mmCIF file of C-alpha atoms in Angstrom:
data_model
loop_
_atom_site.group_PDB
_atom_site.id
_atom_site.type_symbol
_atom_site.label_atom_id
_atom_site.label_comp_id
_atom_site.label_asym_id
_atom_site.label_seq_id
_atom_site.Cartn_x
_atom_site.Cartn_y
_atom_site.Cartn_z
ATOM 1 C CA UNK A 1 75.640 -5.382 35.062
ATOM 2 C CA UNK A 2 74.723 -1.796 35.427
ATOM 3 C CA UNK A 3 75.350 -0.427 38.773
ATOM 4 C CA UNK A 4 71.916 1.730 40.205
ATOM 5 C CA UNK A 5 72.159 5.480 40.069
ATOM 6 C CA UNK A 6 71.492 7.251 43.407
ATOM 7 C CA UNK A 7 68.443 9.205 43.700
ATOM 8 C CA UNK A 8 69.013 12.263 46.680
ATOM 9 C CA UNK A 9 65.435 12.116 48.617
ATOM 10 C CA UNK A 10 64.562 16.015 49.029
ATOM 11 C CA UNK A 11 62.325 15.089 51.716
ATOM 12 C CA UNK A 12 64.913 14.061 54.117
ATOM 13 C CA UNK A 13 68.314 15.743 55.547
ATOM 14 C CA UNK A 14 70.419 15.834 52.550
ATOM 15 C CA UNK A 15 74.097 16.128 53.334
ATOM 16 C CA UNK A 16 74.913 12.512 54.328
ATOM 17 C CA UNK A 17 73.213 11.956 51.372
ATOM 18 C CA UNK A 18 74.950 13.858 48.667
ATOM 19 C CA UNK A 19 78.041 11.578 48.776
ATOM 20 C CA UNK A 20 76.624 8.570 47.205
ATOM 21 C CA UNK A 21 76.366 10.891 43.962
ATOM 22 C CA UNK A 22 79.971 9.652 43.119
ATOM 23 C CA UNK A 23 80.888 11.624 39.858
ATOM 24 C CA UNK A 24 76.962 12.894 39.345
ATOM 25 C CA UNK A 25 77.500 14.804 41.915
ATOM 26 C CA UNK A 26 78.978 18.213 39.977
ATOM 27 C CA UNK A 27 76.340 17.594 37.370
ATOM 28 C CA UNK A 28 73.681 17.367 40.317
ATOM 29 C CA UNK A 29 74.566 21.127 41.850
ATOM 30 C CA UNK A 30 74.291 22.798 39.134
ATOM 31 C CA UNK A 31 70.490 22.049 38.225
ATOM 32 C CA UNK A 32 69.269 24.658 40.611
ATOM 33 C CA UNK A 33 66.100 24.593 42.630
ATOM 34 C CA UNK A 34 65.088 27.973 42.836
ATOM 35 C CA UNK A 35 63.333 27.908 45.972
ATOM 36 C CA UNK A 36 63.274 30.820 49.023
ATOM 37 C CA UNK A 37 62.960 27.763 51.084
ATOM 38 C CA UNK A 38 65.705 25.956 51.927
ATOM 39 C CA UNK A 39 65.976 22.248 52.261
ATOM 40 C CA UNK A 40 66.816 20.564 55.630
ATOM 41 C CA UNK A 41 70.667 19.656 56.156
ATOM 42 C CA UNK A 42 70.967 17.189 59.315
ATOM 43 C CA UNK A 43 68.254 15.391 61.226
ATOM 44 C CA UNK A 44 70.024 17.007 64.533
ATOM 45 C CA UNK A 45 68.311 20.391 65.446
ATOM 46 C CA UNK A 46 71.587 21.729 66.850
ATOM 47 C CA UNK A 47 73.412 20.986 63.686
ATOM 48 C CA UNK A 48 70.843 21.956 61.570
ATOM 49 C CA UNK A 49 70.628 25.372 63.987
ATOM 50 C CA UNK A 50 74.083 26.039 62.779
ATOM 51 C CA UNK A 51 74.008 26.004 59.143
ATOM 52 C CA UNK A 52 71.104 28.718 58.890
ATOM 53 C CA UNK A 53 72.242 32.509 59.373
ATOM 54 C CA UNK A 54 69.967 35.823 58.861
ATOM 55 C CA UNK A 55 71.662 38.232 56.507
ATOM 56 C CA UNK A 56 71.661 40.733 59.474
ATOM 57 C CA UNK A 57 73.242 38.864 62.062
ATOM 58 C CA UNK A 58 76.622 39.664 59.912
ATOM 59 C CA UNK A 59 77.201 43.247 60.455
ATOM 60 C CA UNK A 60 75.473 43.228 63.493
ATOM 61 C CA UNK A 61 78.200 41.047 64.764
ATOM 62 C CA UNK A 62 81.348 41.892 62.628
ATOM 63 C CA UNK A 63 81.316 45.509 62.435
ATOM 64 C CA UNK A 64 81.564 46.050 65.928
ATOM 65 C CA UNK A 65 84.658 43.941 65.979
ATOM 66 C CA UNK A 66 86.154 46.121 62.997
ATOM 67 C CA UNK A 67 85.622 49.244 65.263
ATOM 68 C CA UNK A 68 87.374 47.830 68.155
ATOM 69 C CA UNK A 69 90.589 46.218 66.279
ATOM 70 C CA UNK A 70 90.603 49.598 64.579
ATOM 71 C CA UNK A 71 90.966 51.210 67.963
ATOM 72 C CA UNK A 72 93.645 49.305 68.688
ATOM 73 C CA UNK A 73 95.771 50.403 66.102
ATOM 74 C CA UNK A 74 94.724 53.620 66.852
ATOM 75 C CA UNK A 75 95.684 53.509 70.333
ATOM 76 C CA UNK A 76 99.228 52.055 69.312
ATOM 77 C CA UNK A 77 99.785 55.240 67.432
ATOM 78 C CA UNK A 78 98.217 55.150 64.353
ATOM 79 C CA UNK A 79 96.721 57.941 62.304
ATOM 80 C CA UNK A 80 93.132 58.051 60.848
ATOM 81 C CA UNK A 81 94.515 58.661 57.500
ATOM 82 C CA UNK A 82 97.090 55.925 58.019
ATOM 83 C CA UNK A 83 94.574 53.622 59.332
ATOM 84 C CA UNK A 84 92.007 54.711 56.649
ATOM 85 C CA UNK A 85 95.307 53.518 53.889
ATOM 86 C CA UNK A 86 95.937 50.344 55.616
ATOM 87 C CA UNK A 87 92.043 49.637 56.012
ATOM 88 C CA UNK A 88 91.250 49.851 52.120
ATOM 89 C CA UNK A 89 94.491 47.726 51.207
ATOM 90 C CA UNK A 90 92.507 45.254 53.296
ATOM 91 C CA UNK A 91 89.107 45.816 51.810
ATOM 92 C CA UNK A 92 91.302 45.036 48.666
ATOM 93 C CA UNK A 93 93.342 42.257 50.121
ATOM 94 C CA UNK A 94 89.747 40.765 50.873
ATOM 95 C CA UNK A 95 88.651 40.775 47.066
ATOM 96 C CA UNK A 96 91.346 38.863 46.153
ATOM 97 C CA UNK A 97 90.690 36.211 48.470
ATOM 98 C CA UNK A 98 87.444 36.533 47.568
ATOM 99 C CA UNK A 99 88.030 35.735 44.211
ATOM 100 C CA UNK A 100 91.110 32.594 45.221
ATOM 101 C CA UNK A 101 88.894 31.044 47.297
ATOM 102 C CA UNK A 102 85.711 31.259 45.064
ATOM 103 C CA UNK A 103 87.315 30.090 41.933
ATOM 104 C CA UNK A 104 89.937 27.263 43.820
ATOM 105 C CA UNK A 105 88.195 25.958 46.845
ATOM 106 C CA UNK A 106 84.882 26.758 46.240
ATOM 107 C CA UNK A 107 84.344 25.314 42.273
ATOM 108 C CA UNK A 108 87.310 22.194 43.188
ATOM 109 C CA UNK A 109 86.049 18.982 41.251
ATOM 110 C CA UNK A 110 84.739 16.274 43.884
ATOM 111 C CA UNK A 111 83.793 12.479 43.726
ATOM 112 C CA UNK A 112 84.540 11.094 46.473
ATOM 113 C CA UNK A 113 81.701 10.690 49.182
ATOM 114 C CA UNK A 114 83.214 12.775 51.801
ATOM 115 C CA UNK A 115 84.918 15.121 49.122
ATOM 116 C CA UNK A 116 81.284 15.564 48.090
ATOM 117 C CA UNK A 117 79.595 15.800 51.081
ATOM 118 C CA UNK A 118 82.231 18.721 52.191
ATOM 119 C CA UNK A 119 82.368 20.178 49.009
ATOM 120 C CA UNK A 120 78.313 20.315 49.763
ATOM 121 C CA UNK A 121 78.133 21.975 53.016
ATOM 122 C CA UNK A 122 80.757 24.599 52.046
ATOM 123 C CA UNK A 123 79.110 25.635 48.470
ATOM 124 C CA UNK A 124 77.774 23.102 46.626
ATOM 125 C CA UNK A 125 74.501 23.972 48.799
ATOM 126 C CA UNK A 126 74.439 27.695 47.194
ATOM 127 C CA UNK A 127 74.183 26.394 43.874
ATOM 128 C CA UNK A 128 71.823 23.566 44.365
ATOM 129 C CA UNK A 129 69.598 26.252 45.998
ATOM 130 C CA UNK A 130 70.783 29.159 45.280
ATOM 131 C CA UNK A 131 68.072 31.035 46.761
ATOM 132 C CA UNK A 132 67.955 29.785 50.649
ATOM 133 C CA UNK A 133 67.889 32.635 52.323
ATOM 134 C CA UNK A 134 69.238 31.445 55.587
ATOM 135 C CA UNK A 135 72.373 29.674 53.877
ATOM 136 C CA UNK A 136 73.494 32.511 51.442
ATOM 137 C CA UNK A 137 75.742 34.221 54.243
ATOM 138 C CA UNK A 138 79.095 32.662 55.854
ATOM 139 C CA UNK A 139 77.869 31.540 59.207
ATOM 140 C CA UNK A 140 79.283 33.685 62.210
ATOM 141 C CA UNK A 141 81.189 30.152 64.384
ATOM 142 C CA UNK A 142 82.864 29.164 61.467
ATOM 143 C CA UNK A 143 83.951 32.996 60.333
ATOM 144 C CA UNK A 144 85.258 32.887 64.422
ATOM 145 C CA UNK A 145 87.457 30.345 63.905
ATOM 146 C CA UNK A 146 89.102 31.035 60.757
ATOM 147 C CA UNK A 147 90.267 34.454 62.468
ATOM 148 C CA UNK A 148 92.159 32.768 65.170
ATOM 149 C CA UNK A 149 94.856 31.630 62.642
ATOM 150 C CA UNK A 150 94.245 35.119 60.204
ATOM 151 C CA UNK A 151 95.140 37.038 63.371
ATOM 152 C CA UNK A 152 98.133 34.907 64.507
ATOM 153 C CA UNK A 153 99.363 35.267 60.606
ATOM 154 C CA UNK A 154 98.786 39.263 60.555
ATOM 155 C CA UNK A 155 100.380 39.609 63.832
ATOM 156 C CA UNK A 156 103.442 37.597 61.865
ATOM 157 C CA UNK A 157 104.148 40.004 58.973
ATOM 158 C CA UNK A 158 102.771 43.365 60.024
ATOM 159 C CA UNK A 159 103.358 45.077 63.433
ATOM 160 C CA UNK A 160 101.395 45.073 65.901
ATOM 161 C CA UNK A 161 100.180 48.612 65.311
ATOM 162 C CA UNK A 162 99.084 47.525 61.896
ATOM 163 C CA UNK A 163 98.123 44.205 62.155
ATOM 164 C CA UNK A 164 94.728 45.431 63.631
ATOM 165 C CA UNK A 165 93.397 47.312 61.009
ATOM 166 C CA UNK A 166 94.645 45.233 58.321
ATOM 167 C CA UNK A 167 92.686 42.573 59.959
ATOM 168 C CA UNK A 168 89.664 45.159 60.436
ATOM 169 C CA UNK A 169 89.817 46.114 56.537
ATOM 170 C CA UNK A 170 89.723 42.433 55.757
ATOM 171 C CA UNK A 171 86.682 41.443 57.912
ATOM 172 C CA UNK A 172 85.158 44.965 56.420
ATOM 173 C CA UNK A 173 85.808 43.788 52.860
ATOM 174 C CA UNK A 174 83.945 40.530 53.975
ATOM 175 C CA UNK A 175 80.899 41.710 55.686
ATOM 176 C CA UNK A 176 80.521 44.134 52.632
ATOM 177 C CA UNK A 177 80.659 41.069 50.358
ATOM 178 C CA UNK A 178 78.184 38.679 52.642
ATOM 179 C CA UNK A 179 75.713 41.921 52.652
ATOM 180 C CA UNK A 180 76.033 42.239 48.495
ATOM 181 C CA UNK A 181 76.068 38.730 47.874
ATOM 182 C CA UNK A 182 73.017 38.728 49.641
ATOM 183 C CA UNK A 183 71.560 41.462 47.928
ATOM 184 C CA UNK A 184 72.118 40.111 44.443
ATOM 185 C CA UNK A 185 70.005 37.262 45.640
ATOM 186 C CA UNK A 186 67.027 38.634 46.840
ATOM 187 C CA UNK A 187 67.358 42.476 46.298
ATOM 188 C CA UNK A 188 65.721 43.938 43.547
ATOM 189 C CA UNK A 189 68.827 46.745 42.706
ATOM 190 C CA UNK A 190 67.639 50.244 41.116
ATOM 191 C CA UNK A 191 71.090 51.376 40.808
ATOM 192 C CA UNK A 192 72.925 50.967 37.654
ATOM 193 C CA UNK A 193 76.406 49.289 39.420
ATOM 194 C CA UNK A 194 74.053 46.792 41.129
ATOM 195 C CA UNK A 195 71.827 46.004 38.327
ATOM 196 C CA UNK A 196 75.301 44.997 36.393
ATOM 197 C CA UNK A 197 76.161 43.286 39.747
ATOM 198 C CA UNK A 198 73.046 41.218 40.276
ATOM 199 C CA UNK A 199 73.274 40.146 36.007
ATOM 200 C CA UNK A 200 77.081 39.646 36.468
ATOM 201 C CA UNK A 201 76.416 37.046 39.708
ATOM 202 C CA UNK A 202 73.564 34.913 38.661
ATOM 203 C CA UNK A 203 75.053 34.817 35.252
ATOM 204 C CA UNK A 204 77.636 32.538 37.079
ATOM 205 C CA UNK A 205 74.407 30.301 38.372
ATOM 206 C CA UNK A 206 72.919 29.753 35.494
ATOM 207 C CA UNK A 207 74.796 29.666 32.957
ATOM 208 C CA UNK A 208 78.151 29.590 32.570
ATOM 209 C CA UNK A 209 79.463 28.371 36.409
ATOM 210 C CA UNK A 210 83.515 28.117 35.483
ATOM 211 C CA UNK A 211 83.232 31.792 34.912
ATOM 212 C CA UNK A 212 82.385 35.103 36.710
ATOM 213 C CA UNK A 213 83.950 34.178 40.611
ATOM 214 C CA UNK A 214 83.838 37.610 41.756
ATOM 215 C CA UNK A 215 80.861 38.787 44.160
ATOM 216 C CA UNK A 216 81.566 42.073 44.861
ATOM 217 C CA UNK A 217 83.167 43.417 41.445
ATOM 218 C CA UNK A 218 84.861 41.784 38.153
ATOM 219 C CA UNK A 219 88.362 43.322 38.590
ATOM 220 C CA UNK A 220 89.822 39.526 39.357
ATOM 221 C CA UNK A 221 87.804 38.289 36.461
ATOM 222 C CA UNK A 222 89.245 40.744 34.638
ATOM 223 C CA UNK A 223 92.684 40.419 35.795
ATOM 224 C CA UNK A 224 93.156 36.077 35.435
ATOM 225 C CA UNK A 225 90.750 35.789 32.455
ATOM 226 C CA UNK A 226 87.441 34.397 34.110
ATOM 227 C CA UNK A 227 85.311 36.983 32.650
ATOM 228 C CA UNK A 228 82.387 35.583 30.723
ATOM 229 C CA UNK A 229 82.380 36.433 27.583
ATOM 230 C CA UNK A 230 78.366 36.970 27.034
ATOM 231 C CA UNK A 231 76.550 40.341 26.015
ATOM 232 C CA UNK A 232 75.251 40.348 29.595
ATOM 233 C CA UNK A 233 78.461 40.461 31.019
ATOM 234 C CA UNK A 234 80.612 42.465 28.811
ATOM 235 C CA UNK A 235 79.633 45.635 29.829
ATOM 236 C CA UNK A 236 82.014 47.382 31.907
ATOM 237 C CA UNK A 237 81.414 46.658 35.555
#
């Protein structure tokens, strides 16, 4: 007896309905819809409220709070160049975890139902539509709460003249990547770097999805052998 494949209905809320893919499910993602409008998530307004984010509201939110924990440091003594140093090894600490959490968490193998419908909410959704508008940018509750414990661990292995603006550089380096990410999306980039950017990006869509996990540049890609290795992408980011 041949057990029924599931059929998602893209009429109704899809994320309790992803799950019953099973194993389909990885296969599912990554036949795009390319589609500006989104699909709906949860039959609860207030749920569904949550998952959609303007590009803007990021660094109309975030870069006020780098400003202030930068101030901090500066009023526990810091210099401008120092705190310029300490903000770019952030901005760089950023791209790496950029990259680690793209590549590991982001692209992990699911089958389970709730692996799947997790795995769904937190990126399968980008792929599956990679277009949505309102769901290309890391909503602002969720990025709250992951810097309660990012702040408590900062505050553990730098000083507490420090720890501010390495946390600042950090959220920089993210609210730079949310605004290019969504760029490469729905920007239409005159500048060379961007151009290569925008290629680099939705060559990882598209085509070849186990390769190409950095948003904001190749340098990981280049450094742990993810590069892809098409004419598009070779040239030198």
């Amino acid at each position: 007896m041949v057990a029924e494949r599931f059929t998602v209905d893209l009429d109704k809320p899809l994320v309790f309905q992803v799950g019953h893919l099973g194993e389909e499910y990885q296969e599912w993602i990554h036949q795009p819809i390319v589609c500006v409008e989104g699909p709906r998530f949860f039959q609860s307004d207030f749920w569904e409220f949550l998952t959609r984010t303007v590009w803007w509201a990021i660094p109309t939110i975030w870069l006020p709070v780098v400003c202030y924990v930068l101030s901090i440091s500066a009023r526990k003594g810091l210099t401008y160049p120092q705190i310029g140093l300490i903000v770019a090894f952030g901005v760089l600490t950023w791209t790496l975890l950029e990259y680690t959490l793209h590549r590991f968490l982001f692209h992990i193998e699911t089958k389970s139902y709730w692996a799947n419908t997790a795995h769904y909410l937190l990126h399968g959704c980008h792929h599956k539509h990679p277009q949505d508008g309102l769901r290309l940018v890391f909503p602002p509750t969720a990025t709250a709460i992951l810097l309660v414990p990012l702040w408590k661990l900062l505050h553990l292995i730098a000083t507490p003249a420090t720890a501010p603006a390495m946390l600042g550089g950090i959220l920089f380096g993210y609210v730079m990547y949310d605004i290019t990410h969504y760029f490469l999306h729905h920007g239409q980039p005159k500048e060379p770097t961007f151009k290569r950017l925008k290629k680099y990006h939705l060559n990882h869509h598209f085509r070849i999805q186990d390769k190409g996990y950095g948003i904001t540049s190749s340098l990981w890609d280049r450094v742990f052998g993810t590069l892809p290795g098409t004419k598009a992408t070779q040239k030198k980011l």
